[in-house]
Coordinates of C-alpha atoms and ligand atoms in Angstrom, one line a residue:
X696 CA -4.7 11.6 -17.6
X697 CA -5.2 13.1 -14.1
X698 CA -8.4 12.0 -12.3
X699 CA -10.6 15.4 -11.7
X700 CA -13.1 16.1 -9.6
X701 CA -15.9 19.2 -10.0
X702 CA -17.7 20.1 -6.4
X703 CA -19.9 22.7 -6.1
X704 CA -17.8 24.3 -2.9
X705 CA -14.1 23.6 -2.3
X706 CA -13.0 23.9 1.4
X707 CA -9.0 24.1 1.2
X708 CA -7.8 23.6 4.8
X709 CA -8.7 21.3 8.0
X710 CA -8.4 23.4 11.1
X711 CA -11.5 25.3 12.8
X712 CA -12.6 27.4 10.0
X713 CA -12.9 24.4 7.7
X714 CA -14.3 21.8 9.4
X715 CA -17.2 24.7 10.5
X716 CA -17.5 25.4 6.5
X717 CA -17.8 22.3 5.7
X718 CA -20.4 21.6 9.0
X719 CA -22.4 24.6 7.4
X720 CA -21.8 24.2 3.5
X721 CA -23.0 20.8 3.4
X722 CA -26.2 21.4 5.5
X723 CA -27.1 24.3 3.1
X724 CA -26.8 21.0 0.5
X725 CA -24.0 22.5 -1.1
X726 CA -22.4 18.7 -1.1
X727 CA -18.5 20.3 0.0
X728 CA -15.4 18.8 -0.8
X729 CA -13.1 19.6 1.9
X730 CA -9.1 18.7 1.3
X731 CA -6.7 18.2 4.7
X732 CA -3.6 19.4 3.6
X733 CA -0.5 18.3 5.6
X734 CA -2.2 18.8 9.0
X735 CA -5.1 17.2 9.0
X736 CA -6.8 19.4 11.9
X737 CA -4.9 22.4 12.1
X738 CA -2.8 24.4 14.6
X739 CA -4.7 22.6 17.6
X740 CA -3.4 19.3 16.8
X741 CA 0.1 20.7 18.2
X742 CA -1.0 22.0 21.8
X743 CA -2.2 19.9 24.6
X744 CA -4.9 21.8 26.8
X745 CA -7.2 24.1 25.3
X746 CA -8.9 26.1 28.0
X747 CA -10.9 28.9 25.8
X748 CA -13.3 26.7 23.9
X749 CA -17.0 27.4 24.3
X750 CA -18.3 24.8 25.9
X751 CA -15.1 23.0 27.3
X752 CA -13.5 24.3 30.2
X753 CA -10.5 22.3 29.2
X754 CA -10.3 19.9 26.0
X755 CA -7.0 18.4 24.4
X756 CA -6.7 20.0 21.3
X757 CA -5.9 17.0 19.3
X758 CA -9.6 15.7 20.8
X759 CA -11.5 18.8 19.7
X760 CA -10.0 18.6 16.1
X761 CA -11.1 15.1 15.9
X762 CA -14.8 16.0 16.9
X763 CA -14.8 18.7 14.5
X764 CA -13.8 16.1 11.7
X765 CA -16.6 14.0 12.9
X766 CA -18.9 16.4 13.0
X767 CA -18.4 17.6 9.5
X768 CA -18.6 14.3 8.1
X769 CA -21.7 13.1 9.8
X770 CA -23.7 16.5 8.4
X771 CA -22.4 15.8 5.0
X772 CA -19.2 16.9 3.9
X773 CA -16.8 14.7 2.6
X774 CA -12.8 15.2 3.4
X775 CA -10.3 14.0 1.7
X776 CA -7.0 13.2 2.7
X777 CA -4.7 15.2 0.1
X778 CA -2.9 18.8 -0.7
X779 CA -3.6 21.4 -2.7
X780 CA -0.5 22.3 -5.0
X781 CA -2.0 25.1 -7.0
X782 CA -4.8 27.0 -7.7
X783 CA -6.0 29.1 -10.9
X784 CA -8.5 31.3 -9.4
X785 CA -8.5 33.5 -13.0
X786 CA -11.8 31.7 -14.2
X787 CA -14.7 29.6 -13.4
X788 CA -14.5 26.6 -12.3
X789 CA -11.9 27.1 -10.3
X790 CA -9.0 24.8 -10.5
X791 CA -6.9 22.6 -8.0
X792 CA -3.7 20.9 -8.3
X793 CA -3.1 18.3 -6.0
X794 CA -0.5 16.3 -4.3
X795 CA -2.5 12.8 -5.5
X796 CA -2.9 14.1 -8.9
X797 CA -6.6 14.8 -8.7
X798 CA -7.9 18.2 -10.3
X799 CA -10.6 19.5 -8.7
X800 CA -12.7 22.0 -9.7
X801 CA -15.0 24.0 -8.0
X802 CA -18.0 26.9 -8.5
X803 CA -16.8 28.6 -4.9
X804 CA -13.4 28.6 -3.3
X805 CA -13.3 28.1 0.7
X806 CA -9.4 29.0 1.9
X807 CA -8.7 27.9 5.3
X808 CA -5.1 27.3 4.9
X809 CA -4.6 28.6 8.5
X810 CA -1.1 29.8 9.5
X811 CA 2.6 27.9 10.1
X812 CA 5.4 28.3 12.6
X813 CA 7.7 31.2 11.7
X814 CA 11.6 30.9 12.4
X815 CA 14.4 33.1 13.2
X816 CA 16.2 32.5 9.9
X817 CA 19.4 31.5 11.3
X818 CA 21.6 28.8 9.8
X819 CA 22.3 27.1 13.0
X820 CA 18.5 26.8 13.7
X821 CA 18.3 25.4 10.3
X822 CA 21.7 23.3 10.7
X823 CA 19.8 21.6 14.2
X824 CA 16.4 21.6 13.0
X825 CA 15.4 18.2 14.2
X826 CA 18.6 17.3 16.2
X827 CA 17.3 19.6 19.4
X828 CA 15.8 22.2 17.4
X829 CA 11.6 22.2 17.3
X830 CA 8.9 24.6 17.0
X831 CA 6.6 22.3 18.7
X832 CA 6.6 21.6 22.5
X833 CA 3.4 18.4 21.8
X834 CA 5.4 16.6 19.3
X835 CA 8.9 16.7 21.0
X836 CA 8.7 17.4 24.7
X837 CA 8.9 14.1 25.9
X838 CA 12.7 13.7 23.7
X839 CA 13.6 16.2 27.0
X840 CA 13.4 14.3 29.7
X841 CA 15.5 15.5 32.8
X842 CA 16.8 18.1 30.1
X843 CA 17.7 22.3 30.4
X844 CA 15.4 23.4 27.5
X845 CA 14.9 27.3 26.1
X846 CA 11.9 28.9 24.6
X847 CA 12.1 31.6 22.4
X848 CA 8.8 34.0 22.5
X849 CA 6.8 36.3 24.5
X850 CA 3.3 35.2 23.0
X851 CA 1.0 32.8 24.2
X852 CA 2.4 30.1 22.4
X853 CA 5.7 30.3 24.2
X854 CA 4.2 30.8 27.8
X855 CA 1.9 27.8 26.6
X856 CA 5.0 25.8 25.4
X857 CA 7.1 26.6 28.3
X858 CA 5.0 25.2 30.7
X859 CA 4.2 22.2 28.9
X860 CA 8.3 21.8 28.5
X861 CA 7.7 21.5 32.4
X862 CA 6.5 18.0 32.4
X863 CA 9.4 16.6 30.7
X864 CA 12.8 19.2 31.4
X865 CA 14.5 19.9 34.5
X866 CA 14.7 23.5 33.5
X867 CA 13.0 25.5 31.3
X868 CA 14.6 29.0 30.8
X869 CA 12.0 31.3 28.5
X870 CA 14.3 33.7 26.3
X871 CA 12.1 36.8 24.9
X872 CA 13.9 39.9 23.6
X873 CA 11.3 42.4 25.3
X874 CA 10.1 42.6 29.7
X875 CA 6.7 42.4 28.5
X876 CA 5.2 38.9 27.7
X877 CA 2.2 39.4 25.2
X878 CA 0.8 36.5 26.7
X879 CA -3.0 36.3 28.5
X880 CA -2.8 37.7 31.9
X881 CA -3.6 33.9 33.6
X882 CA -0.8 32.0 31.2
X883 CA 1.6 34.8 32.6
X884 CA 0.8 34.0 36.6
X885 CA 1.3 29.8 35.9
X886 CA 4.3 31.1 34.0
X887 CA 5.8 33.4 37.1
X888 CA 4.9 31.1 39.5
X889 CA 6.4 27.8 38.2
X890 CA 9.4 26.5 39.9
X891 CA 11.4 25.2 37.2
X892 CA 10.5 28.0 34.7
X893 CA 13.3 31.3 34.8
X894 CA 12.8 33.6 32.2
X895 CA 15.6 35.6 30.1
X896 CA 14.5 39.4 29.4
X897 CA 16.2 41.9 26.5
X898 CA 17.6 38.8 24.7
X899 CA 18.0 37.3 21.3
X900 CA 19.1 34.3 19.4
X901 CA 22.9 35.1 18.0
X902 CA 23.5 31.2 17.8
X903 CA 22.5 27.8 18.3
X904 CA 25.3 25.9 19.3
X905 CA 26.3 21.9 19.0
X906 CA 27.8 18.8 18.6
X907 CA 28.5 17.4 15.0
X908 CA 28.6 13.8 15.4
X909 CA 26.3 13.1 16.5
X910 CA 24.7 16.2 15.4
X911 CA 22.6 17.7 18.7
X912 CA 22.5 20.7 20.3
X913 CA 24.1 21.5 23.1
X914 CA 23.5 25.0 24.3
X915 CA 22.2 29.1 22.8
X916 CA 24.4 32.0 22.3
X917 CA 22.0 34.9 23.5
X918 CA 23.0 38.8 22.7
X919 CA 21.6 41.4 25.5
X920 CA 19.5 43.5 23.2
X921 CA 20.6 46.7 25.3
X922 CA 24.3 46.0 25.7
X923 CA 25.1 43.8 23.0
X924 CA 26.7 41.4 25.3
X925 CA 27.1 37.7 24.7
X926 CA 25.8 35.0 27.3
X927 CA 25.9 31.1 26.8
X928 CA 22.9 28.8 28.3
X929 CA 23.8 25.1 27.8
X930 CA 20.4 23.6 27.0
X931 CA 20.0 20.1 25.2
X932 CA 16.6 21.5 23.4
X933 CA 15.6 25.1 21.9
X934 CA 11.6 25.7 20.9
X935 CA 11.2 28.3 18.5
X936 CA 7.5 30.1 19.4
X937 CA 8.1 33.5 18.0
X938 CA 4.8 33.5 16.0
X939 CA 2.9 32.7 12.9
X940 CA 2.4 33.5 9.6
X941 CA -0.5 33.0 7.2
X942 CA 0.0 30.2 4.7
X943 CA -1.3 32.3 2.0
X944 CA 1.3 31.1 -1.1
X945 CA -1.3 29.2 -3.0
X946 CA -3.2 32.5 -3.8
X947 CA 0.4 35.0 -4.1
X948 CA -0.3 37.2 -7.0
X949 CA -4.1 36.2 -7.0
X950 CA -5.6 38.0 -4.5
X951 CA -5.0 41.1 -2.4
X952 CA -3.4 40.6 1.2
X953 CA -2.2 43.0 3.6
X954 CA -0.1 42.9 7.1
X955 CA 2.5 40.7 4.9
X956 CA 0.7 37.9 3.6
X957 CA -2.9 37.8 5.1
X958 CA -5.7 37.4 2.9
X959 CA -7.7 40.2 2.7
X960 CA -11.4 40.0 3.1
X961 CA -14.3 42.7 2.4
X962 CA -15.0 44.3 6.1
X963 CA -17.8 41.9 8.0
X964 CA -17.5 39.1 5.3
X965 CA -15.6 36.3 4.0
X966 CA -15.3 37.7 0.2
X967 CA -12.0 38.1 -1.1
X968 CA -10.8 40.4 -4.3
X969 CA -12.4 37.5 -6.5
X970 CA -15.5 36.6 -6.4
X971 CA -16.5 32.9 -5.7
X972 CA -13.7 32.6 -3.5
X973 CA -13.8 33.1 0.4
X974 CA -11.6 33.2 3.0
X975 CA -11.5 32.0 6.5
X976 CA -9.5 31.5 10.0
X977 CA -5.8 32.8 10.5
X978 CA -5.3 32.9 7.0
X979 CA -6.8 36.2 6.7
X980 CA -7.1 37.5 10.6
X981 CA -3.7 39.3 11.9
X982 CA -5.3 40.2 15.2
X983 CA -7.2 37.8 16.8
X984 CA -6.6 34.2 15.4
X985 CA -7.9 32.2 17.8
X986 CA -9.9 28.7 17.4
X987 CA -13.5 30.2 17.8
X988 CA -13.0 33.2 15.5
X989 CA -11.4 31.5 12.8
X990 CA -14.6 29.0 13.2
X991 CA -17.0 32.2 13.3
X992 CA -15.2 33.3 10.0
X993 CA -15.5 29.3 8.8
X994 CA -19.3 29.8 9.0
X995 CA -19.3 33.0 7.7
X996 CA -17.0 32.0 4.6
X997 CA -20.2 29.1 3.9
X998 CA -22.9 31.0 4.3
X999 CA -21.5 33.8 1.7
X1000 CA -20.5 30.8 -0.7
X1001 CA -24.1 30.1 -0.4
X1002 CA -25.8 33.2 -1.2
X1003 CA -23.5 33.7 -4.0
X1004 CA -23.9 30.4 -5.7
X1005 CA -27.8 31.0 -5.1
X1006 CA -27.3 34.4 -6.7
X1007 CA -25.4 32.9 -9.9
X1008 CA -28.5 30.5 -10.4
X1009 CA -26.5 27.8 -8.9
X1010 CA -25.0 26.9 -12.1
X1011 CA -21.6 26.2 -12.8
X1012 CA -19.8 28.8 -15.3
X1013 CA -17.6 27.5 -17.4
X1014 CA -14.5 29.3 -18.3
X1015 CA -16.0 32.8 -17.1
X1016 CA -12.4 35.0 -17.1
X1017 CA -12.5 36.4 -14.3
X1018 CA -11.9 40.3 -12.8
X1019 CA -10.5 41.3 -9.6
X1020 CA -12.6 43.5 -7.5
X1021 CA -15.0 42.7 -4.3
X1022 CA -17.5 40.3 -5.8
X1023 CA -21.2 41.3 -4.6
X1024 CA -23.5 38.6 -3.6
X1025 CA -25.8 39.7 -6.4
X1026 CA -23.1 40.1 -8.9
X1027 CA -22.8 37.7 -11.6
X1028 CA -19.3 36.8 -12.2
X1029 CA -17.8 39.4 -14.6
X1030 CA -18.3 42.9 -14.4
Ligands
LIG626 P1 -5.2 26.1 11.0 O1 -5.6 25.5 12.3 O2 -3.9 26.7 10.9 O3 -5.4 25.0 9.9 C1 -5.0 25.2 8.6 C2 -5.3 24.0 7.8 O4 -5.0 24.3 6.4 C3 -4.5 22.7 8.1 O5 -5.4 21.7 8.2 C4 -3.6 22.5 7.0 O6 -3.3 21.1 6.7 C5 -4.4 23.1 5.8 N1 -3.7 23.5 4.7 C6 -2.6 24.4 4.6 N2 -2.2 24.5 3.3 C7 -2.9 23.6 2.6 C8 -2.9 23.2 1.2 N3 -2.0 23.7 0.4 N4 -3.8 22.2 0.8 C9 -4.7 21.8 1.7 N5 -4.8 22.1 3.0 C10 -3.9 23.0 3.4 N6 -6.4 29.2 19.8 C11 -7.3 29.2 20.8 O7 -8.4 29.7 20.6 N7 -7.1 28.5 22.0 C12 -5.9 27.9 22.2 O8 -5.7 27.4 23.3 C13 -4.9 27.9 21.2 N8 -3.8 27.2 21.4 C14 -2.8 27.2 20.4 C15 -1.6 26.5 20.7 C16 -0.7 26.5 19.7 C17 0.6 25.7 19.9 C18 -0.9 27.1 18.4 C19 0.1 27.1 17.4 C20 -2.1 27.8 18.2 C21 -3.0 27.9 19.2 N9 -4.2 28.6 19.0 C22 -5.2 28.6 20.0 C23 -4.5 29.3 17.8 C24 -5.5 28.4 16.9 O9 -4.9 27.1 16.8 C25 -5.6 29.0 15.5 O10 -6.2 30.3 15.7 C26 -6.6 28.1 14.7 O11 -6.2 26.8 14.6 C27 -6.7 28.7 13.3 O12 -7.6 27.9 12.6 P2 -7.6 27.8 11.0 O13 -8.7 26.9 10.6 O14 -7.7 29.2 10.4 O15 -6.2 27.2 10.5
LIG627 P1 2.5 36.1 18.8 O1 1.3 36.4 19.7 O2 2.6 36.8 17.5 O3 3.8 36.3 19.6 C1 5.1 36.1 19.1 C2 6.1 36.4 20.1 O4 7.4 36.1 19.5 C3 6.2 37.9 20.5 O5 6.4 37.9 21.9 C4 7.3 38.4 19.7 O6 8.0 39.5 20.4 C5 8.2 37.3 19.6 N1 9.0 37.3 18.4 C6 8.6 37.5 17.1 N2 9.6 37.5 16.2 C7 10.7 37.3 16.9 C8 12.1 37.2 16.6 N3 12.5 37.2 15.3 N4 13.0 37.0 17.6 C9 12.6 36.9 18.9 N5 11.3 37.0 19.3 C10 10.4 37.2 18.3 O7 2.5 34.6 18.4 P2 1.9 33.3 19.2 O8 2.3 33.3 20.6 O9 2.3 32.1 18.3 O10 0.3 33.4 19.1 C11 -0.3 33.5 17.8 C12 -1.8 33.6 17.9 O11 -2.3 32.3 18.4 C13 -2.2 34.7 18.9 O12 -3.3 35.3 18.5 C14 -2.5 33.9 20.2 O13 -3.4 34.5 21.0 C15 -3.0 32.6 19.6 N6 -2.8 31.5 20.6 C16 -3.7 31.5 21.6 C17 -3.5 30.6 22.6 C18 -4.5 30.6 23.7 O14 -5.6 31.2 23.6 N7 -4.3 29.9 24.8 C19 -2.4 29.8 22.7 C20 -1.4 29.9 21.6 C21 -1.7 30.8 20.6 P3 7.3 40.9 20.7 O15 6.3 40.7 21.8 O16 8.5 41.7 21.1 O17 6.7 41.3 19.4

C-alpha cells in the first residue's frame, strides 16, 4: 500500500511564492508540508544576476533560492524532495499523487506551480532539442564557447539571456519578430550597447537547421515577417526565450483559469473557485510575474489558508464533496 501523508496545509511548488507560504504557514503553526517538484527553487535557479530584489542590489538567483529554502525550513516548514502527479481537489482532505508514491492529504491546498519555458512548436526545435537547441542561457552557455549563438524573444528573458550568451559566444545575434523589445528600459541600453550583440527585427523561426551525425545544429532559417523572405544565420546554438506559460495541468478541469491556463484567483486574494485551495506566484498572474509579487501572493495565499482553516474550526473534514464557487473565509465547506 502507498505510504500517505495528512498535513494540515499543502504547499505544491518551490519557487518564491512557496518558500514565502511556507515561511508564513508554518509561523502561523500550521506545520506545512511543502513538495519541490522538478525545480527545486523555481524559475530563478535558471538566471544568473538578479538585480530587482528588495534588499540585494544584485544577488545570483540560484543563491537567493537557496536562502529562501533555508529560511522556510529554519521557521518550520518541512520540504520534501518529490512531485505531485495528481490532485483530487473534489473533497476534503484533499488528495495528492506523487512521484515517490506518497499520498498526501491535506485540509488547504497551496499551488505554486510557477510557470515553464514555452516553445515555437516546430519539429526541428524539437528534432535539436539538446544538440544546440536550449531554452536556458545558465545551464548551457558555457557549451558556446567562441560560438555564433541566436536568441529568439523580445522580453526580458531574451535581452537577459542574450547578454549572458555574451560571456561565452563570439556573437550573439537576438532574432525578435517585432522593432520593439518588451524588455525594461535598462536591459534594453546593456543590450544596444554591447559589442558582440546585433539584433534581427520583423523575423521568425521557419527552421532550425543541422547536422545528423552527429546531430547538432548548425545554423536558423529566419522568414522576414513583412516580406516573407528567407535569410540563413549559421549559428552553432539557438535559445528559445519567447515566454512562459503557467504550469497549471494538475488542476485542468478543476478550477477556473483564464488568459489560457492561469489560475484564477478572487480579486485582492489568493482564493481560487474551490475553497481550501489557494493559489500563488506566476501560476495565476499573467501581468506581472516577477520574484517579489509572486512572493507577496506566497504570503497572501498563507495567510488566507489560515483564516480559513481557523474559520472551519481547524478540523479536518473528511470526505466533504465539494462545490465550486468562491469559498468565503467564513464559509464552511459546502454551500
Ligand atoms: P516558479 O519560480 O516558476 O516555481 C514553480 C515551482 O513549482 C518549482 O519549484 C517547480 O518545481 C514547482 N512545481 C511545478 N509543478 C509541480 C508539481 N507537479 N509538483 C510539485 N512542484 C511543482 N523575476 C524577477 O523579479 N527578477 C528577475 O531578475 C527575474 N529573472 C528571471 C530570469 C529568467 C531566466 C526567468 C525564466 C524568470 C525570471 N524572473 C525574474 C521571473 C521569476 O523567476 C518568476 O516570476 C518567479 O520565479 C515565479 O515564482 P513562482 O514561485 O510563482 O514559480
Ligand atoms: P514575455 O515578457 O512574455 O516576452 C516574450 C517575448 O517572446 C515577446 O517579445 C514576444 O513577442 C516573443 N514571442 C512570444 N511568442 C513568440 C513566438 N511564437 N515566436 C517569436 N517570438 C515570440 O516573456 P519573458 O521575457 O520570458 O518574461 C516573462 C516574465 O518574467 C515577465 O513578466 C518578465 O518581466 C519576467 N522576467 C523578469 C526579469 C527581470 O526582472 N529582470 C527577467 C526575466 C523575466 P511580442 O513582444 O511580439 O509579443
Amino acid at each position: 500500500m502507498s505510504p500517505s501523508r495528512h498535513t494540515k496545509v499543502l504547499i505544491v511548488g518551490s519557487g518564491p511564492a512557496g518558500y514565502t507560504a511556507g515561511v508564513y504557514a508554518a509561523r502561523a503553526m500550521l506545520q506545512p508540508l511543502l513538495v519541490q517538484g522538478i525545480e527545486p527553487g523555481g524559475q530563478l535557479t535558471t538566471t544568473t544576476e538578479v538585480e530587482n530584489w528588495p534588499g540585494d542590489v544584485q544577488v545570483q538567483g540560484p543563491d537567493l533560492m537557496v536562502r529562501m529554502e533555508a529560511h522556510a525550513r529554519e521557521m518550520g516548514c518541512e520540504i520534501v524532495s518529490d512531485i505531485i502527479t495528481s490532485l483530487d481537489l473534489s473533497r476534503r482532505p484533499f488528495t495528492a499523487q506523487s512521484d515517490s508514491g506518497t499520498v498526501y492529504t491535506a485540509d488547504a491546498i497551496i499551488l505554486a506551480t510557477g510557470a515553464r519555458a514555452k516553445w515555437l512548436g516546430l519539429p526541428s526545435e524539437e528534432k535539436f532539442k539538446g544538440f544546440g537547441v536550449s531554452a536556458c542561457a545558465t545551464c548551457d552557455g558555457f557549451f558556446y564557447r567562441g560560438q555564433e549563438i541566436v536568441v529568439i524573444g523580445g522580453g526580458n528573458t531574451a535581452v537577459e539571456e542574450a547578454l549572458f550568451l555574451t560571456n561565452f559566444a563570439s556573437k550573439v545575434t537576438l532574432v525578435h519578430r517585432r522593432n520593439e523589445l518588451r524588455a525594461e528600459r535598462i536591459l534594453q541600453d546593456r543590450l544596444f550597447k554591447h559589442p558582440k550583440i546585433e539584433t534581427l527585427w520583423f523575423h521568425e523561426v521557419a527552421e532550425v537547421i543541422g547536422a545528423e551525425s552527429p546531430l547538432g545544429v548548425e545554423g536558423i532559417r529566419l522568414r522576414n515577417v513583412k516580406t516573407g523572405a528567407i535569410t540563413e544565420i549559421p549559428c552553432k546554438g539557438v535559445f528559445v526565450a519567447i515566454g512562459h506559460s503557467p504550469a497549471s495541468e494538475l488542476v485542468k478541469d478543476q478550477l477556473e483559469m483564464h488568459n489560457g491556463g492561469y489560475v484564477t484567483v478572487k480579486p485582492g486574494s489568493t482564493e481560487t473557485t474551490i475553497p481550501g485551495v489557494f493559489a500563488a506566484g506566476d501560476l495565476t498572474d499573467h501581468k506581472y510575474r516577477q520574484a517579489v509579487t509572486s512572493a507577496g501572493m506566497g504570503c497572501m495565499a498563507a495567510l488566507d489558508a489560515e483564516h480559513w482553516l481557523a474559520a472551519q474550526g481547524d478540523q479536518p473534514q473528511k470526505d466533504t464533496i465539494l462545490p465550486m464557487g468562491y469559498g468565503a473565509p467564513e464559509g464552511v465547506g459546502a454551500k
